[in-house]
């Protein structure tokens, strides 16, 4: 669900379950980031929060490092499928059914649909403003666009994709 919509409480719960604590998760994520080749990131708050309430001041990630993380996630079919879903339905422990809608409007059938768009994640933080990491695939070629600090994340991602398709 975290790839479809933000669920900060869920991010903290997963971090604690995975790393034994938020600090343990931070250590795990730092190690993974290093193995993936990420050099411009600090992983503090598991929910990505970067305001005065965030864990240790929140994360700091460059667009380049976000693209590296997205590339790695694309290699996990289940993650890629979640990121490409216009909505996700699940049943909670009480038996109640929920449907959450993906905020990535570039996906097929949504408001700002972009031909070939197949993921990835929207967001908003105090420091970065509106953010979007988007992926699109055409003719076997996948592009990743990372956009931060603009109210028109979908427009800028579409422009980056258009520019990218023109290169060989």
mmCIF file of C-alpha atoms in Angstrom:
data_model
loop_
_atom_site.group_PDB
_atom_site.id
_atom_site.type_symbol
_atom_site.label_atom_id
_atom_site.label_comp_id
_atom_site.label_asym_id
_atom_site.label_seq_id
_atom_site.Cartn_x
_atom_site.Cartn_y
_atom_site.Cartn_z
ATOM 1 C CA UNK A 1 0.000 0.000 0.000
ATOM 2 C CA UNK A 2 2.899 2.408 0.689
ATOM 3 C CA UNK A 3 3.676 2.515 -3.036
ATOM 4 C CA UNK A 4 0.112 3.476 -3.904
ATOM 5 C CA UNK A 5 -0.534 6.044 -1.162
ATOM 6 C CA UNK A 6 1.436 7.364 1.779
ATOM 7 C CA UNK A 7 0.797 5.627 5.069
ATOM 8 C CA UNK A 8 3.254 7.103 7.541
ATOM 9 C CA UNK A 9 2.147 4.922 10.456
ATOM 10 C CA UNK A 10 2.578 1.850 8.274
ATOM 11 C CA UNK A 11 6.077 2.964 7.245
ATOM 12 C CA UNK A 12 7.110 3.213 10.896
ATOM 13 C CA UNK A 13 5.586 -0.185 11.697
ATOM 14 C CA UNK A 14 7.406 -1.824 8.784
ATOM 15 C CA UNK A 15 10.682 -0.137 9.746
ATOM 16 C CA UNK A 16 10.439 -1.400 13.317
ATOM 17 C CA UNK A 17 9.458 -4.913 12.210
ATOM 18 C CA UNK A 18 12.276 -5.062 9.668
ATOM 19 C CA UNK A 19 15.078 -3.406 11.611
ATOM 20 C CA UNK A 20 14.020 -4.089 15.173
ATOM 21 C CA UNK A 21 13.756 -0.310 15.667
ATOM 22 C CA UNK A 22 13.706 2.819 13.552
ATOM 23 C CA UNK A 23 17.462 3.201 14.196
ATOM 24 C CA UNK A 24 18.034 -0.417 13.125
ATOM 25 C CA UNK A 25 16.050 0.173 9.947
ATOM 26 C CA UNK A 26 18.081 3.311 9.279
ATOM 27 C CA UNK A 27 21.264 1.230 9.480
ATOM 28 C CA UNK A 28 19.830 -1.413 7.124
ATOM 29 C CA UNK A 29 18.709 1.190 4.594
ATOM 30 C CA UNK A 30 22.054 2.993 4.686
ATOM 31 C CA UNK A 31 23.822 -0.296 3.948
ATOM 32 C CA UNK A 32 21.439 -1.137 1.097
ATOM 33 C CA UNK A 33 21.787 2.346 -0.369
ATOM 34 C CA UNK A 34 25.556 1.998 -0.364
ATOM 35 C CA UNK A 35 25.377 -1.391 -2.095
ATOM 36 C CA UNK A 36 23.104 0.101 -4.775
ATOM 37 C CA UNK A 37 25.529 2.975 -5.408
ATOM 38 C CA UNK A 38 23.608 5.742 -3.692
ATOM 39 C CA UNK A 39 25.997 8.459 -2.488
ATOM 40 C CA UNK A 40 23.871 11.534 -1.758
ATOM 41 C CA UNK A 41 21.410 10.230 0.795
ATOM 42 C CA UNK A 42 20.827 9.993 4.515
ATOM 43 C CA UNK A 43 18.031 7.713 5.614
ATOM 44 C CA UNK A 44 16.443 8.924 8.815
ATOM 45 C CA UNK A 45 12.647 9.025 8.877
ATOM 46 C CA UNK A 46 11.165 5.794 7.417
ATOM 47 C CA UNK A 47 8.038 7.640 6.268
ATOM 48 C CA UNK A 48 10.117 10.228 4.424
ATOM 49 C CA UNK A 49 8.926 13.060 6.663
ATOM 50 C CA UNK A 50 11.321 16.013 6.836
ATOM 51 C CA UNK A 51 9.566 18.517 9.081
ATOM 52 C CA UNK A 52 10.175 19.349 12.757
ATOM 53 C CA UNK A 53 8.406 16.138 13.861
ATOM 54 C CA UNK A 54 10.500 13.788 11.713
ATOM 55 C CA UNK A 55 12.953 11.228 13.051
ATOM 56 C CA UNK A 56 16.454 12.767 13.204
ATOM 57 C CA UNK A 57 15.514 15.609 10.860
ATOM 58 C CA UNK A 58 14.222 13.355 8.112
ATOM 59 C CA UNK A 59 15.874 11.890 5.042
ATOM 60 C CA UNK A 60 17.851 13.722 2.426
ATOM 61 C CA UNK A 61 18.015 12.182 -1.030
ATOM 62 C CA UNK A 62 19.221 13.521 -4.347
ATOM 63 C CA UNK A 63 17.082 12.953 -7.437
ATOM 64 C CA UNK A 64 19.905 10.742 -8.762
ATOM 65 C CA UNK A 65 19.746 8.493 -5.699
ATOM 66 C CA UNK A 66 15.945 8.344 -5.914
ATOM 67 C CA UNK A 67 16.304 7.168 -9.521
ATOM 68 C CA UNK A 68 18.755 4.455 -8.382
ATOM 69 C CA UNK A 69 16.280 3.277 -5.717
ATOM 70 C CA UNK A 70 13.465 3.277 -8.275
ATOM 71 C CA UNK A 71 15.552 1.254 -10.725
ATOM 72 C CA UNK A 72 16.170 -1.324 -7.983
ATOM 73 C CA UNK A 73 12.452 -1.448 -7.115
ATOM 74 C CA UNK A 74 11.575 -2.009 -10.773
ATOM 75 C CA UNK A 75 13.617 -5.211 -10.600
ATOM 76 C CA UNK A 76 11.182 -6.551 -7.992
ATOM 77 C CA UNK A 77 8.074 -7.542 -9.969
ATOM 78 C CA UNK A 78 5.687 -7.280 -6.997
ATOM 79 C CA UNK A 79 6.824 -3.714 -6.211
ATOM 80 C CA UNK A 80 6.612 -2.709 -9.861
ATOM 81 C CA UNK A 81 3.076 -4.132 -10.075
ATOM 82 C CA UNK A 82 1.912 -2.176 -7.007
ATOM 83 C CA UNK A 83 3.423 1.037 -8.363
ATOM 84 C CA UNK A 84 1.583 0.509 -11.660
ATOM 85 C CA UNK A 85 -1.839 -0.092 -10.108
ATOM 86 C CA UNK A 86 -4.361 2.752 -10.468
ATOM 87 C CA UNK A 87 -5.888 1.453 -7.238
ATOM 88 C CA UNK A 88 -5.264 -1.238 -4.688
ATOM 89 C CA UNK A 89 -7.893 -3.143 -2.739
ATOM 90 C CA UNK A 90 -7.393 -5.046 0.475
ATOM 91 C CA UNK A 91 -9.325 -6.446 3.395
ATOM 92 C CA UNK A 92 -8.289 -5.309 6.862
ATOM 93 C CA UNK A 93 -8.103 -7.634 9.897
ATOM 94 C CA UNK A 94 -11.737 -6.838 10.794
ATOM 95 C CA UNK A 95 -12.905 -8.057 7.377
ATOM 96 C CA UNK A 96 -13.651 -4.584 6.017
ATOM 97 C CA UNK A 97 -12.708 -4.080 2.357
ATOM 98 C CA UNK A 98 -10.775 -0.930 1.354
ATOM 99 C CA UNK A 99 -9.813 0.538 -1.998
ATOM 100 C CA UNK A 100 -7.039 3.122 -2.168
ATOM 101 C CA UNK A 101 -6.420 5.137 -5.310
ATOM 102 C CA UNK A 102 -2.947 5.747 -6.675
ATOM 103 C CA UNK A 103 -2.062 9.453 -6.724
ATOM 104 C CA UNK A 104 0.189 9.042 -9.778
ATOM 105 C CA UNK A 105 -2.053 10.598 -12.380
ATOM 106 C CA UNK A 106 0.268 9.604 -15.246
ATOM 107 C CA UNK A 107 -1.005 6.021 -15.122
ATOM 108 C CA UNK A 108 -3.346 4.722 -17.824
ATOM 109 C CA UNK A 109 -6.947 5.747 -17.310
ATOM 110 C CA UNK A 110 -6.157 8.548 -14.865
ATOM 111 C CA UNK A 111 -6.441 12.318 -15.280
ATOM 112 C CA UNK A 112 -2.945 13.072 -16.655
ATOM 113 C CA UNK A 113 -2.368 9.686 -18.331
ATOM 114 C CA UNK A 114 0.929 9.502 -20.198
ATOM 115 C CA UNK A 115 1.507 6.909 -22.915
ATOM 116 C CA UNK A 116 3.741 4.179 -21.508
ATOM 117 C CA UNK A 117 3.599 5.373 -17.874
ATOM 118 C CA UNK A 118 3.923 2.354 -15.600
ATOM 119 C CA UNK A 119 4.649 3.651 -12.080
ATOM 120 C CA UNK A 120 6.001 4.898 -9.510
ATOM 121 C CA UNK A 121 5.364 7.179 -6.451
ATOM 122 C CA UNK A 122 4.044 10.624 -5.602
ATOM 123 C CA UNK A 123 4.831 12.513 -2.450
ATOM 124 C CA UNK A 124 5.132 15.802 -0.644
ATOM 125 C CA UNK A 125 7.565 16.914 2.021
ATOM 126 C CA UNK A 126 8.259 20.207 3.710
ATOM 127 C CA UNK A 127 11.700 20.612 2.121
ATOM 128 C CA UNK A 128 11.084 19.039 -1.306
ATOM 129 C CA UNK A 129 7.506 20.247 -1.857
ATOM 130 C CA UNK A 130 5.523 18.263 -4.393
ATOM 131 C CA UNK A 131 7.460 15.240 -5.623
ATOM 132 C CA UNK A 132 7.009 12.542 -8.221
ATOM 133 C CA UNK A 133 9.140 9.632 -9.247
ATOM 134 C CA UNK A 134 7.641 8.271 -12.435
ATOM 135 C CA UNK A 135 8.529 5.504 -14.841
ATOM 136 C CA UNK A 136 7.473 4.968 -18.434
ATOM 137 C CA UNK A 137 8.294 2.209 -20.891
ATOM 138 C CA UNK A 138 8.118 2.309 -24.678
ATOM 139 C CA UNK A 139 9.629 -0.120 -27.169
ATOM 140 C CA UNK A 140 11.478 -1.983 -24.424
ATOM 141 C CA UNK A 141 13.111 1.167 -23.040
ATOM 142 C CA UNK A 142 12.266 2.371 -19.518
ATOM 143 C CA UNK A 143 12.837 5.950 -18.365
ATOM 144 C CA UNK A 144 12.768 7.265 -14.806
ATOM 145 C CA UNK A 145 11.827 10.878 -14.070
ATOM 146 C CA UNK A 146 12.348 12.445 -10.642
ATOM 147 C CA UNK A 147 10.620 15.780 -10.071
ATOM 148 C CA UNK A 148 10.743 17.878 -6.892
ATOM 149 C CA UNK A 149 9.600 21.279 -5.729
ATOM 150 C CA UNK A 150 6.919 22.086 -8.271
ATOM 151 C CA UNK A 151 3.125 22.101 -8.181
ATOM 152 C CA UNK A 152 3.174 20.611 -11.715
ATOM 153 C CA UNK A 153 4.972 17.324 -11.070
ATOM 154 C CA UNK A 154 3.008 15.491 -13.779
ATOM 155 C CA UNK A 155 3.724 18.147 -16.411
ATOM 156 C CA UNK A 156 7.441 18.186 -15.657
ATOM 157 C CA UNK A 157 7.657 14.380 -15.652
ATOM 158 C CA UNK A 158 5.903 14.262 -19.043
ATOM 159 C CA UNK A 159 8.390 16.821 -20.400
ATOM 160 C CA UNK A 160 11.342 14.813 -19.092
ATOM 161 C CA UNK A 161 9.913 11.664 -20.688
ATOM 162 C CA UNK A 162 9.314 13.464 -23.992
ATOM 163 C CA UNK A 163 12.901 14.718 -23.943
ATOM 164 C CA UNK A 164 14.165 11.253 -23.053
ATOM 165 C CA UNK A 165 12.325 9.524 -25.904
ATOM 166 C CA UNK A 166 14.022 11.901 -28.352
ATOM 167 C CA UNK A 167 17.484 10.654 -27.306
ATOM 168 C CA UNK A 168 19.012 7.373 -28.457
#
